[in-house]
PDB file of C-alpha atoms in Angstrom:
ATOM      1  CA  MET A   1      -1.306   1.808  -0.136  1.00 76.00           C
ATOM      2  CA  ARG A   2       2.239   0.503  -0.646  1.00 89.00           C
ATOM      3  CA  VAL A   3       3.297  -2.598   1.289  1.00 93.00           C
ATOM      4  CA  LEU A   4       6.531  -4.539   1.672  1.00 95.00           C
ATOM      5  CA  VAL A   5       6.190  -8.258   2.441  1.00 96.00           C
ATOM      6  CA  ALA A   6       9.358  -9.616   4.091  1.00 97.00           C
ATOM      7  CA  GLU A   7       8.944 -13.388   4.411  1.00 95.00           C
ATOM      8  CA  ASP A   8      11.579 -16.089   3.879  1.00 94.00           C
ATOM      9  CA  GLU A   9       9.058 -18.723   2.724  1.00 93.00           C
ATOM     10  CA  GLU A  10       8.875 -17.596  -0.886  1.00 94.00           C
ATOM     11  CA  ILE A  11       5.616 -19.363  -1.749  1.00 93.00           C
ATOM     12  CA  LEU A  12       3.881 -17.837   1.267  1.00 92.00           C
ATOM     13  CA  ALA A  13       5.368 -14.419   0.487  1.00 93.00           C
ATOM     14  CA  GLU A  14       4.025 -14.493  -3.075  1.00 92.00           C
ATOM     15  CA  LEU A  15       0.607 -15.734  -1.951  1.00 92.00           C
ATOM     16  CA  VAL A  16       0.372 -12.882   0.556  1.00 92.00           C
ATOM     17  CA  ALA A  17       1.561 -10.378  -2.058  1.00 92.00           C
ATOM     18  CA  THR A  18      -0.967 -11.603  -4.635  1.00 90.00           C
ATOM     19  CA  GLY A  19      -3.820 -11.317  -2.158  1.00 89.00           C
ATOM     20  CA  LEU A  20      -2.790  -7.830  -1.061  1.00 90.00           C
ATOM     21  CA  ARG A  21      -2.542  -6.703  -4.686  1.00 88.00           C
ATOM     22  CA  ARG A  22      -6.078  -7.959  -5.283  1.00 85.00           C
ATOM     23  CA  ALA A  23      -7.120  -5.865  -2.274  1.00 84.00           C
ATOM     24  CA  GLY A  24      -5.719  -2.788  -4.017  1.00 81.00           C
ATOM     25  CA  PHE A  25      -2.210  -2.455  -2.565  1.00 88.00           C
ATOM     26  CA  ALA A  26       1.075  -2.012  -4.428  1.00 87.00           C
ATOM     27  CA  VAL A  27       3.288  -4.777  -3.029  1.00 92.00           C
ATOM     28  CA  ASP A  28       6.986  -5.679  -3.116  1.00 93.00           C
ATOM     29  CA  THR A  29       8.383  -8.944  -1.726  1.00 95.00           C
ATOM     30  CA  VAL A  30      11.763  -9.787  -0.194  1.00 96.00           C
ATOM     31  CA  TYR A  31      12.972 -12.991   1.440  1.00 96.00           C
ATOM     32  CA  SER A  32      15.677 -11.875   3.870  1.00 96.00           C
ATOM     33  CA  GLY A  33      16.279  -9.238   6.514  1.00 95.00           C
ATOM     34  CA  ASP A  34      19.083  -7.485   4.654  1.00 95.00           C
ATOM     35  CA  ALA A  35      16.908  -7.191   1.551  1.00 96.00           C
ATOM     36  CA  ALA A  36      14.084  -5.807   3.695  1.00 95.00           C
ATOM     37  CA  LEU A  37      16.363  -3.103   5.077  1.00 94.00           C
ATOM     38  CA  ALA A  38      17.564  -2.249   1.569  1.00 93.00           C
ATOM     39  CA  TYR A  39      14.013  -1.865   0.215  1.00 93.00           C
ATOM     40  CA  LEU A  40      12.870   0.098   3.267  1.00 93.00           C
ATOM     41  CA  GLY A  41      15.756   2.474   2.693  1.00 89.00           C
ATOM     42  CA  LEU A  42      14.852   2.977  -0.965  1.00 86.00           C
ATOM     43  CA  HIS A  43      11.052   3.247  -0.899  1.00 85.00           C
ATOM     44  CA  ASP A  44       8.418   4.915   1.246  1.00 85.00           C
ATOM     45  CA  TYR A  45       6.153   2.079   2.441  1.00 91.00           C
ATOM     46  CA  ASP A  46       2.950   2.492   4.402  1.00 90.00           C
ATOM     47  CA  VAL A  47       3.221  -0.959   5.998  1.00 93.00           C
ATOM     48  CA  VAL A  48       5.801  -3.736   6.182  1.00 95.00           C
ATOM     49  CA  VAL A  49       4.494  -7.259   6.784  1.00 96.00           C
ATOM     50  CA  LEU A  50       7.556  -8.562   8.598  1.00 95.00           C
ATOM     51  CA  ASP A  51       8.320 -12.207   9.315  1.00 93.00           C
ATOM     52  CA  ARG A  52      10.166 -12.351  12.597  1.00 88.00           C
ATOM     53  CA  ASP A  53      12.486 -15.222  11.659  1.00 89.00           C
ATOM     54  CA  LEU A  54      14.206 -13.802   8.589  1.00 94.00           C
ATOM     55  CA  PRO A  55      17.637 -15.039   7.447  1.00 95.00           C
ATOM     56  CA  ARG A  56      20.825 -12.945   7.377  1.00 94.00           C
ATOM     57  CA  VAL A  57      19.277 -10.088   9.372  1.00 94.00           C
ATOM     58  CA  HIS A  58      16.692 -11.153  11.954  1.00 92.00           C
ATOM     59  CA  GLY A  59      13.232  -9.594  11.749  1.00 91.00           C
ATOM     60  CA  ASP A  60      13.720  -8.160  15.227  1.00 90.00           C
ATOM     61  CA  ASP A  61      16.755  -6.226  13.995  1.00 92.00           C
ATOM     62  CA  VAL A  62      14.822  -4.992  10.958  1.00 93.00           C
ATOM     63  CA  ALA A  63      12.129  -3.671  13.303  1.00 91.00           C
ATOM     64  CA  ARG A  64      14.718  -2.037  15.571  1.00 90.00           C
ATOM     65  CA  GLY A  65      16.405  -0.351  12.610  1.00 90.00           C
ATOM     66  CA  LEU A  66      13.118   0.919  11.220  1.00 89.00           C
ATOM     67  CA  VAL A  67      12.054   2.389  14.544  1.00 85.00           C
ATOM     68  CA  ALA A  68      15.477   3.922  15.186  1.00 85.00           C
ATOM     69  CA  SER A  69      15.384   5.663  11.794  1.00 86.00           C
ATOM     70  CA  GLY A  70      12.158   7.453  12.711  1.00 83.00           C
ATOM     71  CA  SER A  71      10.355   5.891   9.754  1.00 86.00           C
ATOM     72  CA  ARG A  72       6.592   6.310   9.556  1.00 86.00           C
ATOM     73  CA  THR A  73       6.232   2.810   8.042  1.00 92.00           C
ATOM     74  CA  ARG A  74       3.943   0.685  10.205  1.00 92.00           C
ATOM     75  CA  ILE A  75       5.105  -2.809  11.183  1.00 93.00           C
ATOM     76  CA  LEU A  76       2.869  -5.888  11.131  1.00 93.00           C
ATOM     77  CA  MET A  77       4.985  -8.681  12.584  1.00 90.00           C
ATOM     78  CA  LEU A  78       4.340 -12.296  11.562  1.00 87.00           C
ATOM     79  CA  THR A  79       5.626 -15.295  13.482  1.00 82.00           C
ATOM     80  CA  ALA A  80       4.914 -18.938  14.166  1.00 78.00           C
ATOM     81  CA  ALA A  81       5.470 -18.188  17.862  1.00 66.00           C
ATOM     82  CA  ALA A  82       2.251 -16.585  19.076  1.00 61.00           C
ATOM     83  CA  SER A  83       2.398 -16.832  22.858  1.00 62.00           C
ATOM     84  CA  THR A  84       1.616 -13.805  24.987  1.00 63.00           C
ATOM     85  CA  GLU A  85       5.317 -13.381  25.754  1.00 69.00           C
ATOM     86  CA  ASP A  86       6.185 -13.430  22.048  1.00 65.00           C
ATOM     87  CA  ARG A  87       3.537 -10.850  21.233  1.00 64.00           C
ATOM     88  CA  VAL A  88       4.685  -8.586  24.048  1.00 66.00           C
ATOM     89  CA  SER A  89       8.342  -8.815  23.028  1.00 68.00           C
ATOM     90  CA  GLY A  90       7.464  -8.117  19.402  1.00 61.00           C
ATOM     91  CA  LEU A  91       5.411  -5.072  20.313  1.00 69.00           C
ATOM     92  CA  ASP A  92       8.160  -3.881  22.638  1.00 71.00           C
ATOM     93  CA  LEU A  93      10.533  -3.903  19.664  1.00 78.00           C
ATOM     94  CA  GLY A  94       8.327  -1.333  17.977  1.00 79.00           C
ATOM     95  CA  ALA A  95       5.891  -3.477  15.986  1.00 85.00           C
ATOM     96  CA  ASP A  96       2.476  -1.854  15.568  1.00 88.00           C
ATOM     97  CA  ASP A  97       0.626  -5.155  15.313  1.00 89.00           C
ATOM     98  CA  TYR A  98       1.350  -8.850  15.668  1.00 87.00           C
ATOM     99  CA  LEU A  99      -0.169 -11.832  13.822  1.00 88.00           C
ATOM    100  CA  GLY A 100       0.608 -15.474  14.523  1.00 85.00           C
ATOM    101  CA  LYS A 101       0.972 -18.146  11.864  1.00 85.00           C
ATOM    102  CA  PRO A 102      -1.127 -19.732  10.515  1.00 85.00           C
ATOM    103  CA  PHE A 103      -3.478 -16.807   9.927  1.00 87.00           C
ATOM    104  CA  GLU A 104      -6.686 -16.139   8.036  1.00 89.00           C
ATOM    105  CA  PHE A 105      -5.980 -13.967   5.003  1.00 88.00           C
ATOM    106  CA  PRO A 106      -8.993 -11.624   5.425  1.00 88.00           C
ATOM    107  CA  GLU A 107      -7.675 -10.790   8.896  1.00 90.00           C
ATOM    108  CA  LEU A 108      -4.248  -9.946   7.466  1.00 91.00           C
ATOM    109  CA  VAL A 109      -5.799  -7.610   4.881  1.00 89.00           C
ATOM    110  CA  SER A 110      -7.955  -5.976   7.553  1.00 88.00           C
ATOM    111  CA  ARG A 111      -4.949  -5.404   9.812  1.00 90.00           C
ATOM    112  CA  VAL A 112      -2.871  -3.939   6.968  1.00 91.00           C
ATOM    113  CA  ARG A 113      -5.705  -1.540   6.140  1.00 85.00           C
ATOM    114  CA  ALA A 114      -6.021  -0.551   9.801  1.00 84.00           C
ATOM    115  CA  LEU A 115      -2.291   0.183  10.012  1.00 86.00           C
ATOM    116  CA  ARG A 116      -2.502   2.247   6.821  1.00 76.00           C
ATOM    117  CA  ARG A 117      -5.184   4.380   8.462  1.00 70.00           C
ATOM    118  CA  ARG A 118      -2.905   4.892  11.470  1.00 67.00           C
ATOM    119  CA  SER A 119       0.064   5.970   9.350  1.00 61.00           C
ATOM    120  CA  ALA A 120       1.373   9.519   9.095  1.00 49.00           C
ATOM    121  CA  ARG A 121      -0.745   9.875   5.955  1.00 54.00           C
ATOM    122  CA  PRO A 122      -4.241   9.370   7.393  1.00 53.00           C
ATOM    123  CA  VAL A 123      -6.949   8.669   4.852  1.00 59.00           C
ATOM    124  CA  PRO A 124     -10.611   9.329   5.658  1.00 64.00           C
ATOM    125  CA  PRO A 125     -13.028   6.431   5.019  1.00 73.00           C
ATOM    126  CA  GLN A 126     -14.646   8.468   2.241  1.00 84.00           C
ATOM    127  CA  LEU A 127     -13.240  11.075  -0.118  1.00 87.00           C
ATOM    128  CA  GLU A 128     -15.754  13.378  -1.807  1.00 89.00           C
ATOM    129  CA  ARG A 129     -14.765  16.088  -4.278  1.00 87.00           C
ATOM    130  CA  TYR A 130     -15.993  17.330  -7.646  1.00 86.00           C
ATOM    131  CA  GLY A 131     -18.939  14.927  -7.641  1.00 92.00           C
ATOM    132  CA  ILE A 132     -16.675  11.926  -7.037  1.00 94.00           C
ATOM    133  CA  ARG A 133     -17.241   9.742  -3.990  1.00 93.00           C
ATOM    134  CA  LEU A 134     -14.519   7.247  -3.077  1.00 91.00           C
ATOM    135  CA  ASP A 135     -15.047   4.724  -0.297  1.00 90.00           C
ATOM    136  CA  THR A 136     -11.509   3.755   0.730  1.00 81.00           C
ATOM    137  CA  VAL A 137     -12.703   0.868   2.922  1.00 74.00           C
ATOM    138  CA  ARG A 138     -15.148  -0.835   0.555  1.00 81.00           C
ATOM    139  CA  ARG A 139     -13.046   0.193  -2.457  1.00 84.00           C
ATOM    140  CA  THR A 140     -16.005   1.606  -4.379  1.00 90.00           C
ATOM    141  CA  ALA A 141     -16.204   4.771  -6.454  1.00 93.00           C
ATOM    142  CA  SER A 142     -18.954   6.826  -8.072  1.00 94.00           C
ATOM    143  CA  ARG A 143     -19.370  10.103  -9.931  1.00 94.00           C
ATOM    144  CA  ASP A 144     -22.606  12.022  -9.503  1.00 93.00           C
ATOM    145  CA  GLY A 145     -24.249   8.832  -8.264  1.00 91.00           C
ATOM    146  CA  ARG A 146     -22.983   6.717 -11.190  1.00 94.00           C
ATOM    147  CA  GLU A 147     -20.929   3.720 -10.091  1.00 94.00           C
ATOM    148  CA  LEU A 148     -17.439   3.569 -11.588  1.00 94.00           C
ATOM    149  CA  ASP A 149     -15.963   0.202 -12.535  1.00 93.00           C
ATOM    150  CA  LEU A 150     -12.325   0.922 -11.696  1.00 92.00           C
ATOM    151  CA  SER A 151      -9.393  -1.451 -11.662  1.00 89.00           C
ATOM    152  CA  PRO A 152      -7.338  -1.525  -8.431  1.00 86.00           C
ATOM    153  CA  LYS A 153      -4.648   0.613 -10.100  1.00 87.00           C
ATOM    154  CA  GLU A 154      -7.175   3.164 -11.390  1.00 91.00           C
ATOM    155  CA  PHE A 155      -8.756   3.345  -7.949  1.00 91.00           C
ATOM    156  CA  SER A 156      -5.368   3.993  -6.329  1.00 88.00           C
ATOM    157  CA  VAL A 157      -4.480   6.725  -8.825  1.00 91.00           C
ATOM    158  CA  LEU A 158      -7.852   8.440  -8.367  1.00 93.00           C
ATOM    159  CA  GLN A 159      -7.443   8.244  -4.591  1.00 90.00           C
ATOM    160  CA  LEU A 160      -4.027   9.904  -4.773  1.00 89.00           C
ATOM    161  CA  LEU A 161      -5.418  12.708  -6.940  1.00 91.00           C
ATOM    162  CA  LEU A 162      -8.327  13.255  -4.549  1.00 91.00           C
ATOM    163  CA  GLU A 163      -6.021  13.287  -1.525  1.00 87.00           C
ATOM    164  CA  ALA A 164      -3.940  15.988  -3.228  1.00 84.00           C
ATOM    165  CA  ASP A 165      -7.013  18.279  -3.091  1.00 83.00           C
ATOM    166  CA  GLY A 166      -6.278  20.143  -6.294  1.00 83.00           C
ATOM    167  CA  ALA A 167      -2.490  20.075  -6.032  1.00 86.00           C
ATOM    168  CA  THR A 168      -0.482  18.580  -8.874  1.00 88.00           C
ATOM    169  CA  VAL A 169       0.765  15.003  -8.436  1.00 87.00           C
ATOM    170  CA  SER A 170       3.806  14.069 -10.500  1.00 87.00           C
ATOM    171  CA  ALA A 171       4.013  10.898 -12.567  1.00 84.00           C
ATOM    172  CA  GLU A 172       7.013   9.907 -10.428  1.00 83.00           C
ATOM    173  CA  GLU A 173       4.956  10.178  -7.251  1.00 83.00           C
ATOM    174  CA  LEU A 174       2.137   8.147  -8.783  1.00 86.00           C
ATOM    175  CA  LEU A 175       4.629   5.438  -9.741  1.00 81.00           C
ATOM    176  CA  GLU A 176       6.104   5.483  -6.233  1.00 78.00           C
ATOM    177  CA  ARG A 177       2.750   5.255  -4.457  1.00 79.00           C
ATOM    178  CA  ALA A 178       0.578   3.117  -6.747  1.00 82.00           C
ATOM    179  CA  TRP A 179       3.018   0.764  -8.502  1.00 78.00           C
ATOM    180  CA  ASP A 180       5.556  -1.680  -7.081  1.00 74.00           C
ATOM    181  CA  ALA A 181       9.328  -1.605  -7.453  1.00 68.00           C
ATOM    182  CA  ASN A 182       9.191  -3.575 -10.716  1.00 67.00           C
ATOM    183  CA  ALA A 183       7.396  -0.764 -12.548  1.00 68.00           C
ATOM    184  CA  ASP A 184       9.459   0.609 -15.440  1.00 65.00           C
ATOM    185  CA  PRO A 185       9.273   4.430 -15.379  1.00 63.00           C
ATOM    186  CA  PHE A 186       9.736   4.477 -19.158  1.00 59.00           C
ATOM    187  CA  THR A 187       6.800   2.235 -20.107  1.00 67.00           C
ATOM    188  CA  GLY A 188       4.163   4.961 -20.021  1.00 82.00           C
ATOM    189  CA  ALA A 189       2.196   3.007 -17.411  1.00 85.00           C
ATOM    190  CA  VAL A 190       0.965   6.166 -15.703  1.00 87.00           C
ATOM    191  CA  ARG A 191      -0.118   7.750 -18.991  1.00 87.00           C
ATOM    192  CA  VAL A 192      -2.016   4.616 -20.062  1.00 89.00           C
ATOM    193  CA  CYS A 193      -3.712   4.279 -16.666  1.00 90.00           C
ATOM    194  CA  MET A 194      -4.635   7.960 -16.697  1.00 91.00           C
ATOM    195  CA  SER A 195      -6.181   7.648 -20.164  1.00 92.00           C
ATOM    196  CA  LYS A 196      -8.363   4.729 -19.049  1.00 92.00           C
ATOM    197  CA  LEU A 197      -9.344   6.526 -15.845  1.00 93.00           C
ATOM    198  CA  ARG A 198     -10.366   9.648 -17.757  1.00 93.00           C
ATOM    199  CA  GLY A 199     -12.533   7.529 -20.031  1.00 94.00           C
ATOM    200  CA  LYS A 200     -14.308   5.910 -17.096  1.00 93.00           C
ATOM    201  CA  LEU A 201     -14.860   9.221 -15.308  1.00 94.00           C
ATOM    202  CA  GLY A 202     -16.573  10.592 -18.413  1.00 92.00           C
ATOM    203  CA  GLU A 203     -17.493  14.184 -19.248  1.00 91.00           C
ATOM    204  CA  PRO A 204     -16.924  16.900 -18.324  1.00 91.00           C
ATOM    205  CA  ALA A 205     -13.250  16.034 -17.938  1.00 89.00           C
ATOM    206  CA  LEU A 206     -11.924  16.249 -14.381  1.00 91.00           C
ATOM    207  CA  ILE A 207      -8.250  15.290 -14.664  1.00 92.00           C
ATOM    208  CA  ARG A 208      -5.976  17.888 -16.210  1.00 90.00           C
ATOM    209  CA  THR A 209      -2.403  17.444 -17.333  1.00 89.00           C
ATOM    210  CA  VAL A 210       0.032  20.040 -16.013  1.00 87.00           C
ATOM    211  CA  GLN A 211       2.717  19.991 -18.668  1.00 85.00           C
ATOM    212  CA  GLY A 212       6.104  18.974 -17.347  1.00 80.00           C
ATOM    213  CA  VAL A 213       4.742  18.606 -13.803  1.00 82.00           C
ATOM    214  CA  GLY A 214       2.051  15.949 -13.525  1.00 87.00           C
ATOM    215  CA  TYR A 215      -1.700  15.611 -13.072  1.00 90.00           C
ATOM    216  CA  ALA A 216      -4.354  17.341 -10.997  1.00 90.00           C
ATOM    217  CA  LEU A 217      -8.109  17.318 -10.392  1.00 89.00           C
TER     218      LEU A 217
END
């Protein structure tokens, strides 16, 4: 659900990030290996889309550091060198998947989703609770058979609440999992999103506010 794109070609990095956001992911972008390591140390990412030829700290060293730390972040390695030997060496470094440049964007999205499903936080293809059905692959949602027209952010928030299975999810956790690093914790973004989501879910109300703690279904 949260992805880091580490790519030194800034235009390509932003194009990839924009496409992944449209697919429902929260995405941060960095353009060097040292910045990638800094972000990976600060945030809990599901997947890092990692260019192999990063400046300052090579992508191979970023992958080695991530694996050595025991991180559960999955690595999708990108490179212009796509020979069998390159793929094998990349996978031997600890990458979970390997994609050569140039690539088709739908394939990149599909591979990121597949790695998310293989992460330490497995998500079933469908979540069904309290009359809500969420298809995490097709990104569709309904309540009691009524289709819900959710924005990508609303979908992500509802998914996190469903995954919690009745437990309370804090606003901080929602910001961490569904927004990118540029989100201002003081803007009320979670509260506004929650208000819109409640309106779309309709009556009877399903989302309750646990004062001073967070939100729960």
